[in-house]
Short mmCIF file of C-alpha atoms and ligand atoms in Angstrom, two decimals:
data_model
loop_
_atom_site.label_atom_id
_atom_site.label_comp_id
_atom_site.label_asym_id
_atom_site.label_seq_id
_atom_site.Cartn_x
_atom_site.Cartn_y
_atom_site.Cartn_z
CA MET A 1 -9.31 22.04 22.17
CA ILE A 2 -9.35 26.35 22.68
CA THR A 3 -10.22 27.67 19.82
CA THR A 4 -10.32 31.70 20.82
CA PHE A 5 -7.02 32.87 22.54
CA SER A 6 -6.95 36.56 23.42
CA GLN A 7 -3.77 38.61 23.20
CA PRO A 8 -2.08 42.16 21.38
CA TYR A 9 0.85 41.28 18.71
CA THR A 10 0.80 40.57 15.32
CA TYR A 11 3.22 38.38 12.98
CA LYS A 12 3.12 42.03 10.78
CA ALA A 13 3.36 44.11 13.81
CA THR A 14 6.82 41.68 15.19
CA LEU A 15 8.87 41.28 12.20
CA GLU A 16 8.93 45.48 11.83
CA VAL A 17 9.97 46.51 14.71
CA ALA A 18 13.02 43.85 13.62
CA HIS A 19 14.07 44.25 11.26
CA LYS A 20 14.06 47.73 12.88
CA VAL A 21 16.81 46.06 15.31
CA THR A 22 19.97 45.46 14.09
CA TRP A 23 23.18 45.28 15.26
CA ARG A 24 26.43 42.55 15.08
CA ILE A 25 28.27 40.80 18.02
CA GLU A 26 31.09 43.36 17.03
CA ASP A 27 29.90 46.58 17.81
CA ILE A 28 28.70 45.47 21.46
CA ILE A 29 32.60 42.60 22.89
CA GLY A 30 35.76 43.24 21.91
CA GLY A 31 38.10 45.16 21.02
CA ASP A 32 38.63 48.43 22.61
CA LYS A 33 35.04 47.07 24.86
CA CYS A 34 36.49 44.80 27.41
CA LEU A 35 35.01 43.87 30.82
CA ASP A 36 35.67 46.88 33.71
CA PHE A 37 36.49 44.02 36.57
CA THR A 38 36.91 47.36 39.41
CA LYS A 39 33.43 47.68 38.84
CA SER A 40 29.21 45.12 38.83
CA PHE A 41 28.33 42.93 36.58
CA LEU A 42 24.44 42.73 38.04
CA PRO A 43 21.86 44.82 39.23
CA GLU A 44 21.86 43.73 43.06
CA ALA A 45 18.38 42.56 42.52
CA LEU A 46 19.38 39.36 40.58
CA ALA A 47 22.81 38.93 42.43
CA GLY A 48 21.84 39.06 46.06
CA VAL A 49 24.74 39.54 47.79
CA GLU A 50 24.73 42.32 49.73
CA SER A 51 23.35 40.52 51.86
CA ILE A 52 25.73 38.05 52.87
CA THR A 53 27.52 39.36 56.42
CA CYS A 54 30.56 37.01 56.31
CA LEU A 55 32.04 38.59 52.42
CA ASN A 56 33.88 42.04 51.97
CA ASP A 57 33.06 44.91 49.76
CA THR A 58 34.98 43.46 47.64
CA GLU A 59 34.62 39.44 48.25
CA LYS A 60 30.52 40.69 47.59
CA LEU A 61 32.26 42.64 44.17
CA ILE A 62 33.80 39.29 42.96
CA LEU A 63 30.39 36.93 43.67
CA ASN A 64 28.43 39.19 41.68
CA GLN A 65 30.94 39.42 38.61
CA ILE A 66 31.02 35.37 39.20
CA ARG A 67 26.79 35.75 39.17
CA GLY A 68 27.60 38.25 35.86
CA ASN A 69 29.62 34.80 34.06
CA SER A 70 26.91 31.84 35.07
CA TYR A 71 24.10 34.41 34.68
CA LEU A 72 25.15 34.60 30.67
CA TYR A 73 26.26 31.18 30.72
CA LEU A 74 22.78 30.34 31.88
CA PHE A 75 21.33 32.17 28.44
CA GLY A 76 23.85 31.25 26.42
CA VAL A 77 21.93 27.28 27.55
CA VAL A 78 18.17 28.36 27.54
CA GLU A 79 18.83 29.70 24.20
CA GLU A 80 19.85 26.69 23.45
CA PHE A 81 16.50 24.56 23.66
CA ILE A 82 14.63 27.57 22.02
CA VAL A 83 16.01 27.21 19.12
CA PRO A 84 15.08 23.59 18.05
CA LEU A 85 11.88 24.20 18.86
CA ILE A 86 11.18 27.69 17.10
CA LEU A 87 12.88 25.41 13.83
CA GLN A 88 10.40 22.36 14.75
CA HIS A 89 8.06 25.52 14.78
CA ILE A 90 8.83 26.41 11.55
CA GLN A 91 8.99 23.72 9.86
CA ARG A 92 5.11 22.78 11.28
CA ILE A 93 3.46 26.01 9.82
CA GLY A 94 5.69 25.89 6.58
CA THR A 95 5.10 29.02 4.33
CA GLU A 96 1.41 29.16 4.45
CA ASP A 97 1.17 32.60 6.59
CA ILE A 98 4.86 33.29 4.81
CA VAL A 99 4.72 36.63 7.63
CA ALA A 100 4.51 33.93 10.83
CA THR A 101 7.98 31.85 8.76
CA GLN A 102 9.78 35.34 8.19
CA ALA A 103 9.29 36.32 11.83
CA PHE A 104 10.17 32.64 13.19
CA LEU A 105 13.37 32.43 11.07
CA CYS A 106 14.51 36.31 12.26
CA PHE A 107 13.47 34.98 16.45
CA ALA A 108 15.81 32.00 15.12
CA GLU A 109 18.86 33.78 13.61
CA GLU A 110 18.72 36.79 16.49
CA GLU A 111 18.70 33.78 18.73
CA GLY A 112 21.99 32.10 17.68
CA LYS A 113 23.23 35.15 16.83
CA HIS A 114 22.73 35.79 21.40
CA ILE A 115 23.74 32.16 21.69
CA ASN A 116 26.93 33.49 19.84
CA LEU A 117 27.88 36.82 21.77
CA PHE A 118 27.71 35.05 25.09
CA ARG A 119 30.33 32.50 24.59
CA ARG A 120 31.74 34.99 23.18
CA PHE A 121 31.34 37.06 26.92
CA VAL A 122 32.36 33.30 28.52
CA GLU A 123 35.76 34.47 27.00
CA GLU A 124 36.33 37.46 28.01
CA PHE A 125 35.88 36.50 31.04
CA LYS A 126 37.86 33.89 31.40
CA ALA A 127 40.67 35.60 29.74
CA GLY A 128 39.93 38.85 32.77
CA PHE A 129 38.69 37.10 36.23
CA GLY A 130 41.85 35.32 36.75
CA SER A 131 40.90 32.37 37.75
CA THR A 132 38.65 29.81 37.32
CA CYS A 133 34.31 29.33 37.40
CA ALA A 134 33.16 26.42 37.06
CA VAL A 135 29.71 26.07 35.51
CA ILE A 136 26.86 22.95 34.73
CA GLY A 137 26.24 21.70 32.18
CA PRO A 138 27.75 20.47 29.42
CA ALA A 139 25.03 22.64 27.84
CA LYS A 140 23.53 20.11 24.68
CA ALA A 141 22.22 17.95 27.96
CA ILE A 142 21.04 20.69 29.64
CA ALA A 143 19.06 21.84 26.41
CA ASP A 144 18.76 17.92 25.60
CA ALA A 145 17.51 16.97 28.42
CA VAL A 146 14.48 19.93 28.32
CA LEU A 147 13.24 19.54 24.55
CA ASN A 148 13.02 15.27 25.61
CA HIS A 149 9.25 16.84 26.55
CA HIS A 150 6.58 18.06 25.13
CA SER A 151 6.65 21.21 22.81
CA LEU A 152 3.70 23.31 24.09
CA GLY A 153 5.86 22.87 27.87
CA VAL A 154 9.34 24.69 26.21
CA ALA A 155 7.25 26.40 24.07
CA LEU A 156 5.27 28.13 27.56
CA ALA A 157 9.36 27.89 29.82
CA ILE A 158 10.63 29.31 27.47
CA LEU A 159 7.23 32.27 27.35
CA GLN A 160 8.96 32.19 30.50
CA ILE A 161 11.75 33.21 30.39
CA GLU A 162 11.74 35.89 27.35
CA TRP A 163 9.04 37.54 29.83
CA MET A 164 11.60 37.11 32.61
CA THR A 165 14.17 38.48 30.10
CA GLN A 166 11.80 41.22 30.19
CA ARG A 167 11.39 42.63 33.52
CA HIS A 168 14.88 41.76 34.55
CA TYR A 169 16.28 44.36 32.04
CA LEU A 170 13.23 46.84 32.91
CA ASP A 171 13.06 47.23 36.76
CA SER A 172 16.77 45.93 37.17
CA VAL A 173 19.05 47.19 34.83
CA ARG A 174 17.92 50.36 32.72
CA ASP A 175 18.59 53.22 35.18
CA HIS A 176 21.48 51.51 37.33
CA GLN A 177 24.68 53.34 36.98
CA ASN A 178 27.06 52.30 39.37
CA LEU A 179 26.85 48.23 36.82
CA ASP A 180 30.15 47.80 34.47
CA PRO A 181 29.21 49.56 31.16
CA LEU A 182 29.58 46.25 28.77
CA PHE A 183 27.54 44.15 30.39
CA CYS A 184 25.31 46.67 30.56
CA SER A 185 25.43 47.42 26.58
CA LEU A 186 24.97 43.82 26.28
CA LEU A 187 22.38 42.99 28.22
CA LYS A 188 20.67 46.21 26.64
CA HIS A 189 20.67 44.66 22.85
CA HIS A 190 19.96 41.13 23.77
CA TRP A 191 16.19 42.97 25.75
CA LEU A 192 15.97 45.16 22.07
CA GLU A 193 15.23 41.87 20.15
CA GLU A 194 14.09 39.72 23.13
CA ALA A 195 11.24 42.02 23.22
CA GLN A 196 10.14 40.89 19.53
CA HIS A 197 10.63 37.19 21.33
CA ALA A 198 8.33 37.17 24.02
CA LYS A 199 5.55 37.99 21.72
CA LEU A 200 6.43 35.99 18.87
CA ASP A 201 6.64 32.90 22.65
CA THR A 202 3.23 34.25 23.11
CA LEU A 203 1.88 33.79 19.07
CA MET A 204 3.76 30.42 18.67
CA VAL A 205 2.33 30.02 22.16
CA THR A 206 -1.55 29.94 19.94
CA ALA A 207 -0.84 28.67 17.37
CA MET A 208 0.03 25.25 19.28
CA MET A 209 -3.26 24.85 21.81
CA GLN A 210 -4.79 25.87 18.47
CA GLN A 211 -3.69 22.30 17.57
CA LEU A 212 -4.06 20.11 20.81
CA ASN A 213 -6.66 18.78 22.09
CA ASP A 214 -7.48 18.66 26.15
CA ALA A 215 -5.02 15.42 26.71
CA GLU A 216 -2.54 16.94 25.25
CA ILE A 217 -2.10 20.18 26.33
CA GLN A 218 -2.92 19.03 30.23
CA ASN A 219 0.59 17.14 28.82
CA GLY A 220 2.14 20.07 27.25
CA ILE A 221 1.17 22.29 31.31
CA ASP A 222 3.09 19.11 33.01
CA ASP A 223 5.82 19.65 31.50
CA TYR A 224 5.71 22.47 31.68
CA PHE A 225 6.48 22.03 35.62
CA ALA A 226 8.43 19.49 34.90
CA ILE A 227 11.24 21.23 32.95
CA GLY A 228 10.46 24.41 35.88
CA ALA A 229 11.37 21.74 38.04
CA PHE A 230 14.39 20.11 35.85
CA LEU A 231 16.36 24.46 35.76
CA ASP A 232 15.60 24.43 39.59
CA ASP A 233 17.66 22.08 40.60
CA GLY A 234 20.26 22.53 37.63
CA LEU A 235 21.04 25.81 39.58
CA MET A 236 20.90 25.05 43.00
CA MET A 237 23.63 23.09 41.89
CA GLN A 238 25.11 25.79 39.83
CA VAL A 239 24.97 27.51 43.59
CA GLN A 240 28.08 25.09 44.52
CA LEU A 241 29.98 25.68 41.58
CA ASP A 242 30.10 29.45 42.29
CA ILE A 243 30.68 29.13 45.89
CA GLU A 244 33.66 26.63 45.17
CA SER A 245 34.78 29.59 42.44
CA LEU A 246 34.19 32.32 44.57
CA GLN A 247 36.61 29.89 48.00
CA SER A 248 39.59 29.99 45.23
CA ALA A 249 38.70 33.51 44.05
CA ILE A 250 39.32 34.83 47.39
CA GLY A 251 41.64 32.15 48.48
CA ARG A 252 39.47 31.57 51.47
CA THR A 253 37.66 27.79 51.95
CA PHE A 254 34.07 28.65 54.61
CA THR A 255 32.99 27.76 57.17
CA GLU A 256 30.15 25.78 57.38
CA VAL A 257 27.99 28.49 58.76
CA GLU A 258 29.56 30.68 56.39
CA LYS A 259 28.73 28.20 53.68
CA GLN A 260 25.79 28.00 55.18
CA GLU A 261 24.92 31.33 54.72
CA ILE A 262 26.01 32.21 51.70
CA GLN A 263 24.61 29.65 49.74
CA THR A 264 20.94 30.73 51.32
CA ALA A 265 21.52 34.28 49.77
CA GLN A 266 22.32 31.94 46.59
CA GLU A 267 19.62 29.58 46.05
CA GLN A 268 16.92 32.70 46.81
CA ALA A 269 18.83 34.81 44.69
CA TYR A 270 19.01 32.09 41.94
CA ARG A 271 15.34 31.40 41.84
CA TRP A 272 13.59 34.44 42.32
CA THR A 273 16.17 35.80 38.32
CA PHE A 274 15.90 32.34 37.07
CA LEU A 275 12.57 30.96 37.68
CA GLY A 276 10.32 33.92 39.76
CA SER A 277 10.70 36.12 37.40
CA GLY A 278 9.48 34.47 34.47
CA MET A 279 7.07 32.99 36.62
CA THR A 280 5.15 35.70 38.03
CA HIS A 281 5.60 38.48 35.33
CA PRO A 282 1.47 39.66 34.59
CA ASN A 283 1.78 38.58 30.86
CA PHE A 284 3.25 34.80 31.41
CA ILE A 285 0.34 34.41 33.92
CA ARG A 286 -2.27 36.09 31.69
CA THR A 287 -1.73 33.65 28.79
CA LEU A 288 -1.42 30.60 31.38
CA SER A 289 -4.07 31.44 32.57
CA GLU A 290 -6.30 31.15 29.13
CA LEU A 291 -4.66 28.57 28.64
CA SER A 292 -5.98 26.80 32.09
CA GLU A 293 -7.26 28.74 35.33
CA SER A 294 -5.13 25.49 37.51
CA ALA A 295 -2.37 25.74 35.41
CA ALA A 296 -1.94 29.23 36.72
CA VAL A 297 -3.17 28.16 40.54
CA ARG A 298 -0.39 25.55 39.86
CA ALA A 299 2.10 28.21 39.15
CA SER A 300 1.63 31.13 42.05
CA GLU A 301 1.62 27.67 44.16
CA MET A 302 4.76 26.54 42.70
CA ALA A 303 6.29 30.01 42.28
CA LYS A 304 5.54 30.60 46.58
CA SER A 305 7.70 26.96 47.23
CA LEU A 306 10.44 28.42 45.98
CA ARG A 307 10.59 31.68 48.31
CA VAL A 308 10.36 33.96 44.54
CA ASN A 309 6.86 36.01 46.01
CA VAL A 310 6.75 39.33 43.57
CA ARG A 311 8.20 41.75 44.40
FE1 FE2 B 1 18.52 35.73 23.56
FE1 FE2 B 2 14.19 35.68 22.96
#
């Protein structure tokens, strides 16, 4: 059993910052706040479309927007399993440390708002894009499959996702001038709240670990890797759906060679965006190493096998 665990976060400080960040969905999307389909939605570091030689500039822009749509849809999907896990954790800890309970309630409420925000975006996208873009799902089936794992495994997967969100915004979006302003604003507002989530999730993993014996911790770690493999399968399916969406949006059928080129570039981009950028985040690795050095080595090997080395 692990009894000591170093992390610099407190429930009180996290809750104070969370209370200062207040925005409503109506402040970001709807009314005159529309998507601009003449612009890219995702930064190239996440979209990975520029190197595809068989697409012209317009087709690359359209693929970027398809990726923007799936990016926010998939974020909505992961938040569908974050909310139930946080609610379970609140039930487990009760009200003894009331500030901790308040902080987790705030976390769950914000994720509920994010799910709602991402669904609004998907509606706006559907209305403006001009053709249908299929996505994996349904979201609840994916969330249920993830939640079917050990709660420590789910908490670690969520921790990876929370740090991943930080990296996406800070490294790729914040100083990017040419993206659609509405998409950027949406990512910025999401990031403002996610900054607290990454800290709270670290605190949650710490609290869980202190209640688990070594065998249970190992089960949790094994399940974290099983969730990673499950999510990777879903991402690879999404790549295929995106290629079909792109074909119908641009009105041409790719040759096998063209399809393979797009698939290779997009598999790598999806894996970096949704797995590698979180799995190799220094703060995630720090928590994982304290839990188990061998798990941290395994994560680095998994990142290599997915060809998502640190960028
Ligand atoms: Fe969120
Ligand atoms: Fe979050």
